[in-house]
Short mmCIF file of C-alpha atoms in Angstrom, two decimals:
data_model
loop_
_atom_site.label_atom_id
_atom_site.label_comp_id
_atom_site.label_asym_id
_atom_site.label_seq_id
_atom_site.Cartn_x
_atom_site.Cartn_y
_atom_site.Cartn_z
CA UNK A 1 15.20 31.62 36.13
CA UNK A 2 17.13 30.10 33.26
CA UNK A 3 19.24 32.58 31.31
CA UNK A 4 21.40 30.10 29.40
CA UNK A 5 20.36 28.91 25.96
CA UNK A 6 20.67 25.68 24.04
CA UNK A 7 23.64 25.59 21.66
CA UNK A 8 22.84 27.00 18.20
CA UNK A 9 23.05 23.61 16.42
CA UNK A 10 20.63 22.18 19.00
CA UNK A 11 18.16 25.04 18.44
CA UNK A 12 18.35 24.75 14.63
CA UNK A 13 17.86 20.97 14.80
CA UNK A 14 14.98 21.31 17.25
CA UNK A 15 12.90 23.65 15.09
CA UNK A 16 13.73 21.92 11.81
CA UNK A 17 12.77 18.55 13.26
CA UNK A 18 9.66 19.99 14.92
CA UNK A 19 8.40 20.98 11.47
CA UNK A 20 9.39 17.66 9.89
CA UNK A 21 7.93 15.47 12.65
CA UNK A 22 4.65 17.39 12.73
CA UNK A 23 4.47 17.13 8.92
CA UNK A 24 5.23 13.42 9.17
CA UNK A 25 2.46 12.75 11.71
CA UNK A 26 -0.02 14.63 9.52
CA UNK A 27 1.16 12.84 6.36
CA UNK A 28 0.81 9.47 8.11
CA UNK A 29 -2.67 10.23 9.46
CA UNK A 30 -3.73 11.67 6.12
CA UNK A 31 -2.50 8.83 3.94
CA UNK A 32 -4.23 6.04 5.84
CA UNK A 33 -7.49 8.02 5.76
CA UNK A 34 -7.78 8.26 1.99
CA UNK A 35 -7.91 6.06 -1.11
CA UNK A 36 -7.60 8.91 -3.61
CA UNK A 37 -4.39 9.80 -5.47
CA UNK A 38 -3.35 11.60 -2.27
CA UNK A 39 -2.65 8.14 -0.81
CA UNK A 40 0.31 7.26 -3.10
CA UNK A 41 1.48 10.90 -3.15
CA UNK A 42 1.64 11.15 0.66
CA UNK A 43 3.22 7.70 0.89
CA UNK A 44 5.96 8.84 -1.51
CA UNK A 45 6.75 11.77 0.84
CA UNK A 46 6.53 9.67 3.99
CA UNK A 47 9.61 7.52 3.25
CA UNK A 48 12.26 10.20 2.41
CA UNK A 49 11.08 12.51 5.23
CA UNK A 50 11.25 9.56 7.64
CA UNK A 51 14.82 8.81 6.64
CA UNK A 52 15.70 12.52 6.88
CA UNK A 53 14.31 12.58 10.44
CA UNK A 54 16.38 9.49 11.32
CA UNK A 55 19.60 11.12 10.08
CA UNK A 56 18.82 14.44 11.81
CA UNK A 57 17.88 12.62 15.05
CA UNK A 58 21.24 10.83 15.11
CA UNK A 59 23.09 14.13 14.54
CA UNK A 60 20.95 15.68 17.26
CA UNK A 61 21.78 12.87 19.67
CA UNK A 62 25.48 13.55 19.05
CA UNK A 63 24.96 17.29 19.63
CA UNK A 64 23.03 16.56 22.83
CA UNK A 65 25.80 14.29 24.14
CA UNK A 66 28.53 16.84 23.39
CA UNK A 67 26.71 20.02 24.47
CA UNK A 68 25.38 20.41 27.99
CA UNK A 69 21.80 21.76 27.88
CA UNK A 70 20.83 24.70 30.11
CA UNK A 71 19.86 23.59 33.60
CA UNK A 72 16.18 23.54 34.55
CA UNK A 73 15.07 26.30 36.97
CA UNK A 74 16.08 25.39 40.52
CA UNK A 75 12.58 26.08 41.83
CA UNK A 76 10.90 23.59 39.44
CA UNK A 77 8.91 21.00 41.46
CA UNK A 78 10.53 17.53 41.46
CA UNK A 79 7.54 15.98 39.66
CA UNK A 80 7.88 18.47 36.79
CA UNK A 81 11.63 17.83 36.66
CA UNK A 82 10.95 14.08 36.36
CA UNK A 83 8.30 14.69 33.69
CA UNK A 84 10.67 16.94 31.74
CA UNK A 85 13.53 14.43 31.83
CA UNK A 86 11.36 11.37 31.17
CA UNK A 87 9.50 12.96 28.27
CA UNK A 88 12.77 13.98 26.62
CA UNK A 89 14.11 10.42 26.79
CA UNK A 90 10.86 9.25 25.15
CA UNK A 91 11.03 11.95 22.48
CA UNK A 92 14.56 10.88 21.52
CA UNK A 93 13.53 7.22 21.55
CA UNK A 94 10.62 7.92 19.18
CA UNK A 95 12.59 10.28 16.89
CA UNK A 96 15.07 7.46 16.28
CA UNK A 97 12.72 4.50 16.79
CA UNK A 98 9.83 5.47 14.51
CA UNK A 99 11.89 5.78 11.30
CA UNK A 100 13.76 2.58 12.20
CA UNK A 101 10.48 0.69 12.74
CA UNK A 102 9.15 2.08 9.45
CA UNK A 103 12.28 1.01 7.59
CA UNK A 104 12.31 -2.41 9.31
CA UNK A 105 8.63 -3.08 8.67
CA UNK A 106 8.85 -2.20 4.97
CA UNK A 107 11.87 -4.51 4.77
CA UNK A 108 9.98 -7.35 6.46
CA UNK A 109 6.96 -6.72 4.20
CA UNK A 110 9.04 -7.36 1.08
CA UNK A 111 8.51 -3.79 -0.13
CA UNK A 112 11.19 -1.85 -1.98
CA UNK A 113 12.05 1.13 0.25
CA UNK A 114 11.84 3.81 -2.42
CA UNK A 115 13.39 7.13 -1.37
CA UNK A 116 12.58 8.61 -4.73
CA UNK A 117 12.01 7.02 -8.13
CA UNK A 118 15.01 4.84 -8.97
CA UNK A 119 16.68 5.13 -5.54
CA UNK A 120 15.90 2.18 -3.28
CA UNK A 121 17.25 1.75 0.23
CA UNK A 122 18.63 -1.63 1.31
CA UNK A 123 16.41 -3.74 3.64
CA UNK A 124 17.33 -3.98 7.33
CA UNK A 125 15.21 -7.07 8.10
CA UNK A 126 14.65 -10.28 6.12
CA UNK A 127 11.26 -10.83 4.45
CA UNK A 128 8.87 -12.00 7.20
CA UNK A 129 5.15 -11.25 6.87
CA UNK A 130 4.25 -11.78 10.54
CA UNK A 131 7.05 -9.42 11.61
CA UNK A 132 5.67 -6.89 9.11
CA UNK A 133 2.17 -7.21 10.58
CA UNK A 134 3.27 -6.48 14.13
CA UNK A 135 5.83 -3.79 13.25
CA UNK A 136 3.20 -2.03 11.14
CA UNK A 137 0.79 -2.21 14.08
CA UNK A 138 3.46 -0.80 16.41
CA UNK A 139 4.29 1.98 13.92
CA UNK A 140 0.67 3.17 13.93
CA UNK A 141 0.24 2.85 17.69
CA UNK A 142 3.52 4.65 18.47
CA UNK A 143 2.54 7.44 16.07
CA UNK A 144 -0.41 8.22 18.34
CA UNK A 145 1.88 8.03 21.39
CA UNK A 146 4.31 10.39 19.64
CA UNK A 147 1.49 12.83 18.89
CA UNK A 148 0.33 12.81 22.53
CA UNK A 149 3.90 13.29 23.73
CA UNK A 150 4.36 16.27 21.39
CA UNK A 151 1.10 17.76 22.67
CA UNK A 152 2.44 17.40 26.22
CA UNK A 153 5.79 18.90 25.16
CA UNK A 154 4.05 21.86 23.49
CA UNK A 155 1.75 22.35 26.47
CA UNK A 156 4.69 22.30 28.88
CA UNK A 157 6.67 24.73 26.70
CA UNK A 158 3.74 27.14 26.66
CA UNK A 159 3.31 26.68 30.40
CA UNK A 160 6.94 27.73 30.90
CA UNK A 161 6.52 30.64 28.46
CA UNK A 162 3.19 32.05 29.59
CA UNK A 163 2.60 30.92 33.17
CA UNK A 164 5.94 30.32 34.86
CA UNK A 165 7.88 32.77 32.65
CA UNK A 166 11.06 31.09 33.86
CA UNK A 167 13.24 31.33 30.74
CA UNK A 168 12.90 27.65 29.75
CA UNK A 169 10.92 28.45 26.61
CA UNK A 170 13.36 31.19 25.60
CA UNK A 171 16.32 28.85 26.05
CA UNK A 172 15.10 27.00 22.94
CA UNK A 173 13.13 29.74 21.18
CA UNK A 174 15.61 32.60 21.43
CA UNK B 1 6.18 32.15 41.01
CA UNK B 2 3.77 35.05 41.55
CA UNK B 3 2.43 36.42 38.31
CA UNK B 4 1.59 40.06 37.67
CA UNK B 5 -1.43 39.31 35.48
CA UNK B 6 -4.30 36.81 36.00
CA UNK B 7 -3.41 33.24 34.98
CA UNK B 8 -6.78 32.21 33.63
CA UNK B 9 -6.70 33.91 30.19
CA UNK B 10 -3.18 32.58 29.60
CA UNK B 11 -4.22 29.06 30.59
CA UNK B 12 -7.12 29.39 28.16
CA UNK B 13 -4.71 30.46 25.42
CA UNK B 14 -2.56 27.35 26.01
CA UNK B 15 -5.64 25.13 25.91
CA UNK B 16 -6.81 26.81 22.68
CA UNK B 17 -3.41 26.27 20.99
CA UNK B 18 -3.39 22.58 21.97
CA UNK B 19 -7.02 22.17 20.85
CA UNK B 20 -6.16 23.72 17.49
CA UNK B 21 -3.31 21.22 16.95
CA UNK B 22 -5.66 18.33 17.83
CA UNK B 23 -8.29 19.74 15.47
CA UNK B 24 -5.84 19.97 12.54
CA UNK B 25 -4.70 16.39 13.20
CA UNK B 26 -8.32 15.15 13.37
CA UNK B 27 -9.22 17.00 10.18
CA UNK B 28 -6.23 15.65 8.22
CA UNK B 29 -6.78 12.15 9.61
CA UNK B 30 -10.38 12.11 8.40
CA UNK B 31 -11.91 11.91 11.89
CA UNK B 32 -14.14 14.87 11.02
CA UNK B 33 -15.12 13.37 7.63
CA UNK B 34 -17.08 10.15 8.25
CA UNK B 35 -17.73 9.80 4.51
CA UNK B 36 -14.04 9.63 3.57
CA UNK B 37 -12.96 6.12 2.53
CA UNK B 38 -9.40 4.95 3.09
CA UNK B 39 -7.76 1.60 2.43
CA UNK B 40 -9.19 0.30 5.70
CA UNK B 41 -12.71 1.31 4.65
CA UNK B 42 -12.29 -0.55 1.37
CA UNK B 43 -11.08 -3.65 3.22
CA UNK B 44 -14.12 -3.32 5.52
CA UNK B 45 -16.42 -3.20 2.46
CA UNK B 46 -14.80 -6.32 1.00
CA UNK B 47 -15.10 -8.14 4.34
CA UNK B 48 -18.78 -7.23 4.60
CA UNK B 49 -19.45 -8.50 1.07
CA UNK B 50 -17.58 -11.72 1.91
CA UNK B 51 -20.01 -12.24 4.78
CA UNK B 52 -17.18 -12.94 7.21
CA UNK B 53 -13.48 -12.43 7.83
CA UNK B 54 -11.13 -15.26 6.88
CA UNK B 55 -8.14 -14.50 9.13
CA UNK B 56 -4.73 -14.67 7.49
CA UNK B 57 -6.10 -14.51 3.95
CA UNK B 58 -6.40 -11.70 1.43
CA UNK B 59 -9.69 -9.78 1.62
CA UNK B 60 -10.13 -10.35 -2.13
CA UNK B 61 -8.66 -12.99 -4.44
CA UNK B 62 -8.19 -15.10 -1.34
CA UNK B 63 -7.49 -18.42 -3.08
CA UNK B 64 -4.18 -18.56 -4.89
CA UNK B 65 -1.20 -20.50 -6.15
CA UNK B 66 2.48 -19.54 -6.40
CA UNK B 67 4.46 -19.46 -9.61
CA UNK B 68 7.97 -18.39 -10.51
CA UNK B 69 10.19 -17.98 -13.53
CA UNK B 70 11.69 -15.13 -15.48
CA UNK B 71 10.94 -12.34 -17.91
CA UNK B 72 13.03 -12.25 -21.07
CA UNK B 73 12.92 -8.74 -22.47
CA UNK B 74 13.65 -8.29 -26.19
CA UNK B 75 14.54 -4.59 -25.83
CA UNK B 76 11.52 -3.23 -27.73
CA UNK B 77 9.77 -1.89 -24.62
CA UNK B 78 12.59 0.64 -24.11
CA UNK B 79 10.99 2.70 -26.89
CA UNK B 80 8.21 3.56 -24.42
CA UNK B 81 9.84 3.44 -20.98
CA UNK B 82 13.26 3.64 -19.40
CA UNK B 83 12.17 1.04 -16.80
CA UNK B 84 14.97 -1.43 -16.15
CA UNK B 85 12.61 -4.29 -17.11
CA UNK B 86 12.78 -3.39 -20.79
CA UNK B 87 16.43 -3.49 -22.00
CA UNK B 88 17.14 -6.88 -23.60
CA UNK B 89 17.91 -9.42 -20.89
CA UNK B 90 16.33 -11.60 -18.25
CA UNK B 91 15.00 -10.80 -14.75
CA UNK B 92 13.56 -13.15 -12.10
CA UNK B 93 9.80 -13.11 -11.54
CA UNK B 94 7.53 -14.55 -8.89
CA UNK B 95 3.78 -14.49 -9.16
CA UNK B 96 0.46 -15.62 -7.82
CA UNK B 97 -2.53 -16.89 -9.78
CA UNK B 98 -5.84 -16.41 -8.00
CA UNK B 99 -9.56 -16.72 -8.38
CA UNK B 100 -11.92 -13.89 -7.40
CA UNK B 101 -13.80 -13.49 -4.15
CA UNK B 102 -12.79 -13.43 -0.51
CA UNK B 103 -13.46 -17.05 0.46
CA UNK B 104 -10.13 -18.92 0.38
CA UNK B 105 -11.93 -22.29 0.43
CA UNK B 106 -14.37 -21.57 -2.42
CA UNK B 107 -14.51 -24.19 -5.19
CA UNK B 108 -12.90 -22.93 -8.41
CA UNK B 109 -16.11 -23.46 -10.40
CA UNK B 110 -17.87 -20.76 -8.40
CA UNK B 111 -15.31 -18.02 -8.92
CA UNK B 112 -13.96 -18.31 -12.44
CA UNK B 113 -12.72 -14.74 -12.36
CA UNK B 114 -8.93 -15.12 -12.76
CA UNK B 115 -6.15 -12.83 -11.72
CA UNK B 116 -2.36 -12.81 -11.73
CA UNK B 117 -0.04 -10.93 -9.40
CA UNK B 118 3.54 -10.51 -10.59
CA UNK B 119 6.70 -9.28 -8.90
CA UNK B 120 9.65 -8.46 -11.14
CA UNK B 121 13.01 -8.37 -9.36
CA UNK B 122 14.85 -5.53 -11.12
CA UNK B 123 18.45 -4.34 -10.69
CA UNK B 124 19.48 -1.86 -7.93
CA UNK B 125 16.73 -2.97 -5.55
CA UNK B 126 13.90 -1.82 -7.80
CA UNK B 127 10.72 -3.90 -7.99
CA UNK B 128 7.75 -3.81 -10.33
CA UNK B 129 4.58 -5.28 -8.91
CA UNK B 130 1.57 -5.90 -11.12
CA UNK B 131 -1.97 -6.99 -10.33
CA UNK B 132 -3.53 -8.23 -13.57
CA UNK B 133 -7.02 -9.53 -14.29
CA UNK B 134 -8.20 -11.78 -17.11
CA UNK B 135 -10.85 -9.18 -17.96
CA UNK B 136 -9.76 -6.11 -19.93
CA UNK B 137 -12.10 -3.92 -17.89
CA UNK B 138 -12.83 -3.28 -14.23
CA UNK B 139 -16.24 -3.56 -12.55
CA UNK B 140 -16.51 0.04 -11.28
CA UNK B 141 -15.01 3.37 -12.33
CA UNK B 142 -14.84 5.20 -9.00
CA UNK B 143 -14.07 4.37 -5.37
CA UNK B 144 -17.59 5.38 -4.24
CA UNK B 145 -19.13 3.07 -6.85
CA UNK B 146 -16.86 0.21 -5.81
CA UNK B 147 -17.93 0.59 -2.16
CA UNK B 148 -21.61 0.82 -3.15
CA UNK B 149 -21.18 -2.32 -5.25
CA UNK B 150 -19.66 -4.21 -2.30
CA UNK B 151 -22.53 -3.00 -0.11
CA UNK B 152 -25.05 -4.31 -2.65
CA UNK B 153 -23.34 -7.70 -2.41
CA UNK B 154 -23.53 -8.03 1.40
CA UNK B 155 -25.19 -11.37 2.19
CA UNK B 156 -28.68 -11.14 3.65
CA UNK B 157 -28.78 -12.16 7.32
CA UNK B 158 -31.64 -14.61 6.69
CA UNK B 159 -30.72 -16.26 3.39
CA UNK B 160 -26.93 -15.96 3.68
CA UNK B 161 -26.88 -14.79 0.06
CA UNK B 162 -26.77 -11.35 -1.53
CA UNK B 163 -30.12 -9.86 -2.45
CA UNK B 164 -30.22 -10.12 -6.29
CA UNK B 165 -32.57 -7.15 -6.45
CA UNK B 166 -29.91 -4.88 -4.90
CA UNK B 167 -27.27 -5.95 -7.42
CA UNK B 168 -29.78 -5.54 -10.26
CA UNK B 169 -30.65 -2.05 -9.09
CA UNK B 170 -26.97 -1.11 -8.87
CA UNK B 171 -26.21 -2.46 -12.34
CA UNK B 172 -29.28 -0.71 -13.77
CA UNK B 173 -27.99 2.66 -12.58
CA UNK B 174 -24.37 1.88 -13.52
CA UNK B 175 -24.10 0.85 -17.19
CA UNK B 176 -20.33 0.31 -16.86
CA UNK B 177 -20.94 -2.33 -14.15
CA UNK B 178 -23.63 -3.92 -16.34
CA UNK B 179 -21.07 -4.01 -19.18
CA UNK B 180 -18.64 -5.88 -16.94
CA UNK B 181 -21.31 -8.37 -15.83
CA UNK B 182 -22.30 -8.87 -19.49
CA UNK B 183 -18.66 -9.47 -20.40
CA UNK B 184 -18.33 -12.15 -17.70
CA UNK B 185 -21.56 -13.76 -18.92
CA UNK B 186 -21.04 -13.67 -22.68
CA UNK B 187 -17.28 -13.64 -23.34
CA UNK B 188 -15.74 -17.12 -23.43
CA UNK B 189 -13.68 -17.60 -20.27
CA UNK B 190 -10.28 -19.30 -20.40
CA UNK B 191 -10.39 -22.97 -19.38
CA UNK B 192 -7.08 -22.69 -17.53
CA UNK B 193 -4.85 -20.11 -15.87
CA UNK B 194 -2.35 -21.03 -18.60
CA UNK B 195 -4.39 -19.96 -21.64
CA UNK B 196 -5.81 -16.68 -20.35
CA UNK B 197 -4.77 -13.16 -21.27
CA UNK B 198 -4.02 -10.95 -18.26
CA UNK B 199 -4.63 -7.21 -18.48
CA UNK B 200 -3.18 -4.26 -16.55
CA UNK B 201 -6.78 -2.91 -16.37
CA UNK B 202 -5.68 0.64 -15.53
CA UNK B 203 -3.56 2.89 -17.71
CA UNK B 204 -0.07 3.87 -16.53
CA UNK B 205 2.26 6.68 -17.52
CA UNK B 206 5.38 5.41 -19.31
CA UNK B 207 8.37 7.75 -19.55
CA UNK B 208 11.12 7.04 -22.09
CA UNK B 209 14.84 7.86 -21.95
CA UNK B 210 14.20 11.26 -23.61
CA UNK B 211 11.66 12.13 -20.93
CA UNK B 212 8.67 11.81 -23.24
CA UNK B 213 5.63 10.38 -21.50
CA UNK B 214 2.78 8.29 -22.92
CA UNK B 215 -0.20 6.52 -21.41
CA UNK B 216 -0.03 2.78 -21.77
CA UNK B 217 -2.06 -0.28 -20.86
CA UNK B 218 -0.60 -3.74 -21.29
CA UNK B 219 -1.53 -7.37 -21.39
CA UNK B 220 0.16 -10.75 -21.14
CA UNK B 221 -1.00 -12.90 -24.06
CA UNK B 222 -0.50 -16.66 -23.69
CA UNK B 223 1.37 -18.85 -26.15
CA UNK B 224 -0.85 -21.69 -24.91
CA UNK B 225 -3.82 -21.78 -27.34
CA UNK B 226 -7.06 -20.43 -25.93
CA UNK B 227 -9.73 -22.94 -24.95
CA UNK B 228 -13.06 -21.90 -23.52
CA UNK B 229 -14.35 -23.00 -20.17
CA UNK B 230 -17.56 -25.01 -20.34
CA UNK B 231 -19.74 -22.82 -18.14
CA UNK B 232 -22.53 -25.45 -18.08
CA UNK B 233 -20.46 -28.02 -16.17
CA UNK B 234 -18.73 -25.68 -13.72
CA UNK B 235 -20.58 -27.07 -10.71
CA UNK B 236 -19.37 -30.58 -11.49
CA UNK B 237 -15.67 -29.63 -11.61
CA UNK B 238 -13.39 -30.68 -8.73
CA UNK B 239 -12.94 -27.98 -6.09
CA UNK B 240 -9.38 -27.02 -7.10
CA UNK B 241 -9.48 -27.91 -10.81
CA UNK B 242 -7.91 -24.66 -12.00
CA UNK B 243 -5.06 -24.81 -9.50
CA UNK B 244 -4.39 -28.52 -9.99
CA UNK B 245 -4.39 -27.94 -13.75
CA UNK B 246 -1.67 -25.30 -13.40
CA UNK B 247 0.43 -27.46 -11.07
CA UNK B 248 0.25 -30.29 -13.63
CA UNK B 249 1.01 -28.05 -16.62
CA UNK B 250 4.14 -26.47 -15.12
CA UNK B 251 5.51 -29.96 -14.43
CA UNK B 252 5.23 -30.71 -18.16
CA UNK B 253 6.67 -27.56 -19.73
CA UNK B 254 7.25 -23.87 -18.97
CA UNK B 255 4.25 -21.62 -19.67
CA UNK B 256 4.82 -18.52 -21.77
CA UNK B 257 3.09 -15.17 -22.26
CA UNK B 258 4.04 -12.15 -24.37
CA UNK B 259 3.94 -8.75 -22.71
CA UNK B 260 2.10 -6.53 -25.19
CA UNK B 261 2.29 -2.79 -24.51
CA UNK B 262 -0.67 -0.83 -25.90
CA UNK B 263 -0.21 2.94 -26.37
CA UNK B 264 -3.26 5.15 -25.85
CA UNK B 265 -4.73 6.89 -28.90
CA UNK B 266 -5.85 10.49 -28.57
CA UNK B 267 -9.35 10.31 -27.10
CA UNK B 268 -8.85 7.02 -25.24
CA UNK B 269 -10.11 7.11 -21.66
CA UNK B 270 -7.05 6.85 -19.43
CA UNK B 271 -8.87 7.73 -16.20
CA UNK B 272 -11.58 5.08 -16.37
CA UNK B 273 -10.79 1.38 -16.10
CA UNK B 274 -14.32 0.36 -17.14
CA UNK B 275 -13.85 1.68 -20.68
CA UNK B 276 -12.08 -0.51 -23.26
CA UNK B 277 -9.74 0.91 -25.83
CA UNK B 278 -11.15 -0.15 -29.19
CA UNK B 279 -9.81 0.01 -32.72
CA UNK B 280 -6.19 -0.15 -33.91
CA UNK B 281 -3.48 0.84 -31.46
CA UNK B 282 0.30 1.02 -31.52
CA UNK B 283 1.36 -2.27 -29.89
CA UNK B 284 4.82 -3.40 -28.82
CA UNK B 285 5.77 -6.94 -27.82
CA UNK B 286 8.25 -6.20 -25.01
CA UNK B 287 9.28 -9.77 -24.22
CA UNK B 288 8.26 -13.14 -22.84
CA UNK B 289 7.11 -14.11 -19.38
CA UNK B 290 8.21 -17.69 -18.71
CA UNK B 291 6.71 -19.43 -15.69
CA UNK B 292 8.38 -22.79 -15.13
CA UNK B 293 7.57 -23.57 -11.52
CA UNK B 294 4.37 -23.71 -9.47
CA UNK B 295 3.74 -24.52 -5.81
CA UNK B 296 0.89 -24.10 -3.36
CA UNK B 297 0.82 -20.88 -1.36
CA UNK B 298 2.02 -22.69 1.76
CA UNK B 299 4.96 -24.28 -0.05
CA UNK B 300 5.77 -21.48 -2.49
CA UNK B 301 7.12 -17.97 -2.01
CA UNK B 302 4.38 -15.63 -3.28
CA UNK B 303 1.81 -15.37 -0.50
CA UNK B 304 3.64 -12.86 1.68
CA UNK B 305 3.96 -10.10 -0.90
CA UNK B 306 1.57 -7.30 -1.71
CA UNK B 307 0.99 -7.12 -5.48
CA UNK B 308 0.27 -3.41 -5.17
CA UNK B 309 0.02 -2.06 -8.73
CA UNK B 310 1.69 1.20 -7.65
CA UNK B 311 5.00 -0.43 -6.72
CA UNK B 312 6.67 0.79 -9.88
CA UNK B 313 10.21 1.29 -11.16
CA UNK B 314 11.61 4.52 -12.54
CA UNK B 315 10.11 5.04 -16.00
CA UNK B 316 6.57 4.01 -15.03
CA UNK B 317 4.11 6.08 -12.97
CA UNK B 318 0.45 6.13 -12.07
CA UNK B 319 -2.13 7.55 -14.48
CA UNK B 320 -5.05 9.68 -13.33
CA UNK B 321 -7.30 6.62 -13.00
CA UNK B 322 -8.83 6.88 -9.49
CA UNK B 323 -9.18 3.10 -9.21
CA UNK B 324 -5.39 2.73 -9.24
CA UNK B 325 -4.80 4.59 -5.96
CA UNK B 326 -7.81 2.82 -4.44
CA UNK B 327 -6.42 -0.60 -5.35
CA UNK B 328 -3.08 0.37 -3.82
CA UNK B 329 -4.70 1.60 -0.58
CA UNK B 330 -7.02 -1.41 -0.32
CA UNK B 331 -4.29 -4.00 -0.99
CA UNK B 332 -2.12 -2.39 1.68
CA UNK B 333 -4.95 -2.50 4.23
CA UNK B 334 -5.58 -6.16 3.40
CA UNK B 335 -1.84 -6.87 3.73
CA UNK B 336 -1.68 -5.11 7.12
CA UNK B 337 -4.55 -7.17 8.44
CA UNK B 338 -3.64 -10.60 7.15
CA UNK B 339 0.06 -10.39 8.05
CA UNK B 340 -0.76 -9.51 11.67
CA UNK B 341 -3.30 -12.34 11.82
CA UNK B 342 -0.58 -14.70 10.60
CA UNK B 343 -0.63 -17.11 7.64
CA UNK B 344 -3.02 -20.09 7.44
CA UNK B 345 -2.76 -23.23 5.34
CA UNK B 346 -4.33 -22.67 1.90
CA UNK B 347 -7.10 -24.84 0.42
CA UNK B 348 -4.95 -26.51 -2.25
CA UNK B 349 -2.30 -27.60 0.27
CA UNK B 350 -5.02 -28.95 2.59
CA UNK B 351 -6.65 -30.88 -0.24
CA UNK B 352 -3.33 -32.46 -1.24
CA UNK B 353 -2.55 -33.35 2.38
CA UNK B 354 -5.86 -35.23 2.66
CA UNK B 355 -5.42 -36.89 -0.72
CA UNK B 356 -8.03 -34.76 -2.47
CA UNK B 357 -5.62 -33.39 -5.06
CA UNK B 358 -4.17 -34.99 -8.15
#
């Protein structure tokens, strides 16, 4: 049984980013599916939310490194411990990697990275069309991987909350 | 851990929550709406109408030539928009002249539909991309019509050519498409890239320094006097005559166009690119586009940009014309595909390498 909780900043960041990342995955899936005016509107939201997630993810990484998270229940099977640890490394990698790939690919594509009208972010890669092509491909592919990982994360959280009832869910929810 | 209540209903609840999340994602992503067309669907339609995929090339306007120069604003455009293009001064421009169609090797005489992509390099990282056509009107007014039109142009498996009856039937039920085809047939076409007028096609929303917004179309009018293309001898023209002509002209002297902003009158259609604005309009000459350098796509620096008409600076925004968002989505899909395939040597460069050019 876990009775400890995540530090308050970690809990706030978790739920704020959960909402933003889920919104971002839906915006991304929605915008490539349509050629109506929703396409440019969703694209305009995709860039600033992506940069916001990058900033929050870096703050969260700092919080994670300075605050020890509650220990996992001692009776958790080793395979589930490995899955929990591995999936969290991947979640951090994607939270930071996806916005960076998005920013890098738009840079390589020669696009202005418009946060909002009149405010343009500097490029982080030189103009290179082939690099754009592959980074854009990776961005789409990793978005699906991210979605599957979040489904697994949600499923595991619910498993802890409803089946094992071991306090892991409450350590983030409470 | 032993549980006081049966596990099965709670397992079912977890499965239901996960299924709901997947369902929402599938719904938003269009997986439950097979009729929804995105940029990828538009690129698919263009590829089908082309008869095949030409890897590394644009799915439309595949044959092109690079140009560069500058835009000298005279300050007058600031009356309509606070865009940083309009205050008096000069900004660098690159651009790409192209012919229509998706075959990058097509002879110029077969596709005399001209277009011009422009990329204005504005201060503070802003860019203004334009995709202009030498026709003042577009061929279809909605995305569904555009897809249907591409489908009508799919080459027949036996003849290798589109079925003329299908195109006729489409035009018969779409007077705006017939009007475009009539325009291409009857209006004199420019004999060169240099003496054509290039139109924004769609309307855009211009916002001035006071925050007042107006709907505007614009066109680049050439200083080079208009001369008509002899449509009767098109088949006898050399394969790259339009592109070679432009390369030769820019070696002689810079080419100049005036950017004429046209403000919508009450009652003008601003949501339909197939309808011309007729009669007198408030017009402003905002400055001069000066193109003084041309190079083939392989040697120049224009190929690897997306002339997406919705890459706009502050002070200019999209109108409610549905074709505008569709162009943006389709160009992006084409850009995604061709950049990943990697660039190929363009027809004009190949012709010069084998001594076919001038």
